[in-house]
Amino acid sequence: MSPCDFCSSSGARWLYVPQDRATVALMTDNGVVNPIPNDGRWRACDLCSDLVDTDDMENLVARCLIGARIAGAPVPEGGPLLEHMAMVVMANFATVLAGRPTKERL
């Protein structure tokens, strides 16, 4: 089974394909713009799919960061570094959440 592109758990059952693909980039403190590469198509498990469908970005980002922490990524417990990481995750998710993506069963 495919992993969920949001939380990294196994068992993705849905594919979101954006109608209007957003181009997402982040700017460094030095003013350098770095695009976030992805094709805009996201696989989702049932739980993440529910969060996407209800436009619950806060809980979707939290679920993603918890999944990253479980997978061994260095996710801070709080503070500015966690806030920055959450903003990066949210910007990346914007590629699928822009407009109304179509939802297909995998």
CSV table of N, CA and C in Angstrom, one decimal:
chain,number,residue,atom,x,y,z
A,1,MET,N,0.8,-1.2,0.0
A,1,MET,CA,0.0,0.0,0.0
A,1,MET,C,0.9,1.2,0.0
A,2,SER,N,0.4,2.3,-0.6
A,2,SER,CA,1.2,3.5,-0.7
A,2,SER,C,1.1,4.3,0.6
A,3,PRO,N,2.2,5.0,0.9
A,3,PRO,CA,2.2,5.9,2.1
A,3,PRO,C,1.3,7.1,1.9
A,4,CYS,N,0.8,7.7,2.9
A,4,CYS,CA,0.1,9.0,2.9
A,4,CYS,C,1.1,10.1,2.7
A,5,ASP,N,0.9,10.9,1.8
A,5,ASP,CA,1.8,12.1,1.5
A,5,ASP,C,1.7,13.1,2.6
A,6,PHE,N,0.7,13.1,3.4
A,6,PHE,CA,0.5,14.0,4.5
A,6,PHE,C,1.1,13.6,5.8
A,7,CYS,N,0.7,12.4,6.3
A,7,CYS,CA,1.2,12.0,7.6
A,7,CYS,C,2.2,10.9,7.5
A,8,SER,N,2.5,10.3,6.4
A,8,SER,CA,3.5,9.3,6.1
A,8,SER,C,3.0,7.9,6.6
A,9,SER,N,1.8,7.7,7.1
A,9,SER,CA,1.4,6.4,7.5
A,9,SER,C,1.1,5.6,6.3
A,10,SER,N,1.1,4.3,6.4
A,10,SER,CA,0.8,3.4,5.3
A,10,SER,C,-0.7,3.4,5.1
A,11,GLY,N,-1.1,3.0,4.0
A,11,GLY,CA,-2.6,2.9,3.8
A,11,GLY,C,-3.2,4.0,3.1
A,12,ALA,N,-2.5,4.8,2.2
A,12,ALA,CA,-3.2,5.8,1.5
A,12,ALA,C,-4.3,5.2,0.5
A,13,ARG,N,-5.5,5.7,0.6
A,13,ARG,CA,-6.5,5.2,-0.3
A,13,ARG,C,-7.1,6.2,-1.2
A,14,TRP,N,-6.6,7.5,-1.1
A,14,TRP,CA,-7.2,8.6,-1.9
A,14,TRP,C,-6.1,9.3,-2.6
A,15,LEU,N,-6.4,9.9,-3.7
A,15,LEU,CA,-5.5,10.8,-4.5
A,15,LEU,C,-6.2,12.1,-4.7
A,16,TYR,N,-5.5,13.2,-4.3
A,16,TYR,CA,-6.0,14.5,-4.6
A,16,TYR,C,-5.2,15.1,-5.8
A,17,VAL,N,-6.0,15.6,-6.8
A,17,VAL,CA,-5.3,16.2,-8.0
A,17,VAL,C,-5.9,17.6,-8.0
A,18,PRO,N,-5.0,18.6,-7.9
A,18,PRO,CA,-5.5,20.0,-7.9
A,18,PRO,C,-6.0,20.4,-9.3
A,19,GLN,N,-7.1,21.2,-9.3
A,19,GLN,CA,-7.6,21.8,-10.5
A,19,GLN,C,-6.6,22.9,-11.0
A,20,ASP,N,-6.2,23.7,-10.1
A,20,ASP,CA,-5.3,24.8,-10.4
A,20,ASP,C,-4.1,24.6,-9.5
A,21,ARG,N,-3.0,24.1,-10.1
A,21,ARG,CA,-1.8,23.8,-9.3
A,21,ARG,C,-1.1,25.0,-8.9
A,22,ALA,N,-1.0,25.2,-7.6
A,22,ALA,CA,-0.3,26.3,-7.0
A,22,ALA,C,1.2,26.1,-7.0
A,23,THR,N,1.9,27.1,-7.3
A,23,THR,CA,3.4,27.1,-7.2
A,23,THR,C,3.7,27.7,-5.9
A,24,VAL,N,4.4,26.9,-5.0
A,24,VAL,CA,4.7,27.3,-3.7
A,24,VAL,C,6.2,27.5,-3.5
A,25,ALA,N,6.6,28.6,-2.9
A,25,ALA,CA,8.0,28.8,-2.6
A,25,ALA,C,8.1,29.5,-1.3
A,26,LEU,N,9.2,29.4,-0.7
A,26,LEU,CA,9.5,30.0,0.6
A,26,LEU,C,10.7,30.9,0.4
A,27,MET,N,10.7,32.1,1.1
A,27,MET,CA,11.8,33.0,1.0
A,27,MET,C,12.6,32.9,2.3
A,28,THR,N,13.9,32.9,2.1
A,28,THR,CA,14.8,32.9,3.3
A,28,THR,C,14.9,34.3,3.8
A,29,ASP,N,15.6,34.4,5.0
A,29,ASP,CA,15.8,35.7,5.6
A,29,ASP,C,16.7,36.6,4.7
A,30,ASN,N,17.5,36.0,3.8
A,30,ASN,CA,18.3,36.7,2.9
A,30,ASN,C,17.6,37.1,1.6
A,31,GLY,N,16.3,36.8,1.5
A,31,GLY,CA,15.6,37.2,0.3
A,31,GLY,C,15.7,36.2,-0.8
A,32,VAL,N,16.2,35.0,-0.6
A,32,VAL,CA,16.3,34.0,-1.6
A,32,VAL,C,15.0,33.2,-1.7
A,33,VAL,N,14.5,33.1,-2.9
A,33,VAL,CA,13.2,32.3,-3.1
A,33,VAL,C,13.5,30.9,-3.5
A,34,ASN,N,13.0,30.0,-2.7
A,34,ASN,CA,13.2,28.5,-3.0
A,34,ASN,C,11.9,27.9,-3.2
A,35,PRO,N,11.7,27.4,-4.5
A,35,PRO,CA,10.4,26.7,-4.8
A,35,PRO,C,10.4,25.4,-4.1
A,36,ILE,N,9.2,24.9,-3.7
A,36,ILE,CA,9.1,23.6,-3.1
A,36,ILE,C,8.6,22.7,-4.2
A,37,PRO,N,9.5,21.7,-4.6
A,37,PRO,CA,9.2,20.9,-5.7
A,37,PRO,C,8.2,19.8,-5.3
A,38,ASN,N,7.1,19.7,-6.1
A,38,ASN,CA,6.2,18.5,-6.1
A,38,ASN,C,5.3,18.7,-7.2
A,39,ASP,N,4.6,17.6,-7.6
A,39,ASP,CA,3.7,17.6,-8.8
A,39,ASP,C,2.3,18.0,-8.4
A,40,GLY,N,2.1,18.4,-7.1
A,40,GLY,CA,0.8,18.8,-6.7
A,40,GLY,C,-0.2,17.7,-6.5
A,41,ARG,N,0.1,16.5,-6.7
A,41,ARG,CA,-0.8,15.3,-6.5
A,41,ARG,C,-0.4,14.7,-5.2
A,42,TRP,N,-1.4,14.5,-4.3
A,42,TRP,CA,-1.1,14.0,-3.0
A,42,TRP,C,-2.0,12.8,-2.7
A,43,ARG,N,-1.3,11.8,-2.1
A,43,ARG,CA,-2.0,10.6,-1.7
A,43,ARG,C,-2.4,10.8,-0.2
A,44,ALA,N,-3.6,10.3,0.2
A,44,ALA,CA,-4.0,10.5,1.6
A,44,ALA,C,-4.6,9.3,2.2
A,45,CYS,N,-4.4,9.0,3.4
A,45,CYS,CA,-5.0,8.0,4.2
A,45,CYS,C,-6.5,8.5,4.5
A,46,ASP,N,-7.3,7.7,5.1
A,46,ASP,CA,-8.6,8.1,5.4
A,46,ASP,C,-8.7,9.3,6.4
A,47,LEU,N,-7.8,9.2,7.4
A,47,LEU,CA,-7.9,10.3,8.4
A,47,LEU,C,-7.5,11.6,7.8
A,48,CYS,N,-6.4,11.6,7.0
A,48,CYS,CA,-5.9,12.9,6.4
A,48,CYS,C,-6.9,13.3,5.4
A,49,SER,N,-7.5,12.4,4.7
A,49,SER,CA,-8.5,12.7,3.7
A,49,SER,C,-9.7,13.5,4.3
A,50,ASP,N,-10.1,13.0,5.5
A,50,ASP,CA,-11.2,13.7,6.2
A,50,ASP,C,-10.8,15.1,6.5
A,51,LEU,N,-9.5,15.3,6.9
A,51,LEU,CA,-9.0,16.7,7.3
A,51,LEU,C,-9.0,17.6,6.0
A,52,VAL,N,-8.6,17.0,4.9
A,52,VAL,CA,-8.5,17.8,3.7
A,52,VAL,C,-9.9,18.1,3.3
A,53,ASP,N,-10.9,17.2,3.3
A,53,ASP,CA,-12.2,17.4,2.9
A,53,ASP,C,-12.9,18.5,3.8
A,54,THR,N,-12.6,18.6,5.0
A,54,THR,CA,-13.2,19.6,5.9
A,54,THR,C,-12.4,20.8,6.0
A,55,ASP,N,-11.3,20.9,5.2
A,55,ASP,CA,-10.4,22.1,5.2
A,55,ASP,C,-9.9,22.4,6.6
A,56,ASP,N,-9.5,21.3,7.3
A,56,ASP,CA,-9.0,21.5,8.7
A,56,ASP,C,-7.4,21.5,8.6
A,57,MET,N,-6.9,22.6,8.2
A,57,MET,CA,-5.4,22.7,8.0
A,57,MET,C,-4.7,22.6,9.3
A,58,GLU,N,-5.2,23.1,10.4
A,58,GLU,CA,-4.5,23.1,11.6
A,58,GLU,C,-4.2,21.6,12.1
A,59,ASN,N,-5.3,20.8,12.0
A,59,ASN,CA,-5.1,19.4,12.4
A,59,ASN,C,-4.3,18.6,11.4
A,60,LEU,N,-4.4,19.0,10.1
A,60,LEU,CA,-3.7,18.3,9.1
A,60,LEU,C,-2.2,18.5,9.3
A,61,VAL,N,-1.8,19.7,9.6
A,61,VAL,CA,-0.4,20.1,9.8
A,61,VAL,C,0.1,19.4,11.1
A,62,ALA,N,-0.7,19.4,12.1
A,62,ALA,CA,-0.3,18.7,13.4
A,62,ALA,C,-0.1,17.2,13.1
A,63,ARG,N,-1.0,16.6,12.4
A,63,ARG,CA,-0.9,15.2,12.1
A,63,ARG,C,0.4,14.9,11.3
A,64,CYS,N,0.7,15.7,10.4
A,64,CYS,CA,1.9,15.6,9.6
A,64,CYS,C,3.1,15.7,10.5
A,65,LEU,N,3.2,16.6,11.3
A,65,LEU,CA,4.4,16.8,12.2
A,65,LEU,C,4.5,15.7,13.2
A,66,ILE,N,3.4,15.2,13.7
A,66,ILE,CA,3.4,14.0,14.6
A,66,ILE,C,4.0,12.8,13.8
A,67,GLY,N,3.5,12.6,12.6
A,67,GLY,CA,4.0,11.5,11.7
A,67,GLY,C,5.4,11.6,11.4
A,68,ALA,N,5.9,12.8,11.2
A,68,ALA,CA,7.3,13.0,10.9
A,68,ALA,C,8.1,12.7,12.2
A,69,ARG,N,7.7,13.1,13.3
A,69,ARG,CA,8.4,12.8,14.6
A,69,ARG,C,8.4,11.3,14.8
A,70,ILE,N,7.3,10.6,14.6
A,70,ILE,CA,7.3,9.2,14.8
A,70,ILE,C,8.3,8.5,13.8
A,71,ALA,N,8.4,9.1,12.6
A,71,ALA,CA,9.4,8.5,11.6
A,71,ALA,C,10.8,8.8,11.9
A,72,GLY,N,11.0,9.6,12.9
A,72,GLY,CA,12.4,9.9,13.3
A,72,GLY,C,12.9,11.3,12.9
A,73,ALA,N,12.1,12.1,12.3
A,73,ALA,CA,12.5,13.5,11.9
A,73,ALA,C,12.7,14.3,13.1
A,74,PRO,N,13.7,15.2,13.1
A,74,PRO,CA,13.9,16.1,14.3
A,74,PRO,C,12.8,17.2,14.3
A,75,VAL,N,11.7,16.9,14.8
A,75,VAL,CA,10.6,17.9,15.0
A,75,VAL,C,10.6,18.5,16.4
A,76,PRO,N,10.8,19.8,16.5
A,76,PRO,CA,10.9,20.4,17.8
A,76,PRO,C,9.6,20.3,18.6
A,77,GLU,N,9.7,20.4,19.9
A,77,GLU,CA,8.5,20.3,20.7
A,77,GLU,C,7.7,21.6,20.7
A,78,GLY,N,8.3,22.7,20.4
A,78,GLY,CA,7.6,24.0,20.4
A,78,GLY,C,8.5,25.1,20.0
A,79,GLY,N,8.0,26.3,20.1
A,79,GLY,CA,8.9,27.5,19.9
A,79,GLY,C,8.9,27.9,18.4
A,80,PRO,N,9.8,28.8,18.1
A,80,PRO,CA,9.9,29.3,16.7
A,80,PRO,C,10.3,28.3,15.7
A,81,LEU,N,11.1,27.3,16.0
A,81,LEU,CA,11.5,26.3,15.1
A,81,LEU,C,10.3,25.4,14.7
A,82,LEU,N,9.5,25.1,15.6
A,82,LEU,CA,8.3,24.3,15.3
A,82,LEU,C,7.3,25.2,14.5
A,83,GLU,N,7.2,26.4,14.8
A,83,GLU,CA,6.3,27.3,14.0
A,83,GLU,C,6.8,27.4,12.6
A,84,HIS,N,8.1,27.6,12.4
A,84,HIS,CA,8.7,27.6,11.0
A,84,HIS,C,8.4,26.3,10.3
A,85,MET,N,8.6,25.2,10.9
A,85,MET,CA,8.4,23.9,10.3
A,85,MET,C,6.9,23.8,9.9
A,86,ALA,N,6.0,24.2,10.8
A,86,ALA,CA,4.6,24.1,10.5
A,86,ALA,C,4.2,25.0,9.3
A,87,MET,N,4.9,26.2,9.1
A,87,MET,CA,4.6,27.0,8.0
A,87,MET,C,5.1,26.4,6.7
A,88,VAL,N,6.2,25.7,6.8
A,88,VAL,CA,6.8,25.1,5.6
A,88,VAL,C,5.8,24.0,5.1
A,89,VAL,N,5.3,23.2,6.1
A,89,VAL,CA,4.4,22.1,5.8
A,89,VAL,C,3.1,22.7,5.2
A,90,MET,N,2.6,23.7,5.8
A,90,MET,CA,1.4,24.3,5.3
A,90,MET,C,1.6,24.9,3.9
A,91,ALA,N,2.7,25.5,3.6
A,91,ALA,CA,3.0,26.0,2.3
A,91,ALA,C,3.0,24.9,1.3
A,92,ASN,N,3.6,23.8,1.6
A,92,ASN,CA,3.7,22.6,0.8
A,92,ASN,C,2.3,22.0,0.5
A,93,PHE,N,1.4,22.0,1.5
A,93,PHE,CA,0.1,21.5,1.3
A,93,PHE,C,-0.7,22.4,0.4
A,94,ALA,N,-0.4,23.6,0.3
A,94,ALA,CA,-1.1,24.6,-0.5
A,94,ALA,C,-1.2,24.1,-2.0
A,95,THR,N,-0.3,23.3,-2.4
A,95,THR,CA,-0.3,22.8,-3.8
A,95,THR,C,-1.5,22.0,-4.1
A,96,VAL,N,-2.0,21.3,-3.1
A,96,VAL,CA,-3.2,20.4,-3.3
A,96,VAL,C,-4.4,21.1,-2.8
A,97,LEU,N,-4.3,22.0,-1.8
A,97,LEU,CA,-5.5,22.6,-1.3
A,97,LEU,C,-6.0,23.9,-2.0
A,98,ALA,N,-5.1,24.4,-3.0
A,98,ALA,CA,-5.5,25.5,-3.8
A,98,ALA,C,-6.7,25.1,-4.7
A,99,GLY,N,-7.7,25.9,-4.7
A,99,GLY,CA,-8.9,25.6,-5.5
A,99,GLY,C,-9.6,24.4,-4.9
A,100,ARG,N,-10.3,23.7,-5.7
A,100,ARG,CA,-11.0,22.5,-5.3
A,100,ARG,C,-10.4,21.3,-6.0
A,101,PRO,N,-9.5,20.5,-5.3
A,101,PRO,CA,-8.9,19.4,-6.0
A,101,PRO,C,-9.9,18.3,-6.2
A,102,THR,N,-9.7,17.5,-7.2
A,102,THR,CA,-10.5,16.3,-7.4
A,102,THR,C,-10.0,15.2,-6.5
A,103,LYS,N,-10.9,14.3,-6.1
A,103,LYS,CA,-10.5,13.2,-5.2
A,103,LYS,C,-10.8,11.9,-5.9
A,104,GLU,N,-9.8,11.1,-6.0
A,104,GLU,CA,-10.0,9.8,-6.7
A,104,GLU,C,-9.6,8.7,-5.7
A,105,ARG,N,-10.2,7.6,-5.8
A,105,ARG,CA,-9.8,6.4,-5.0
A,105,ARG,C,-8.6,5.8,-5.7
A,106,LEU,N,-7.6,5.4,-4.8
A,106,LEU,CA,-6.4,4.7,-5.4
A,106,LEU,C,-6.7,3.3,-5.6
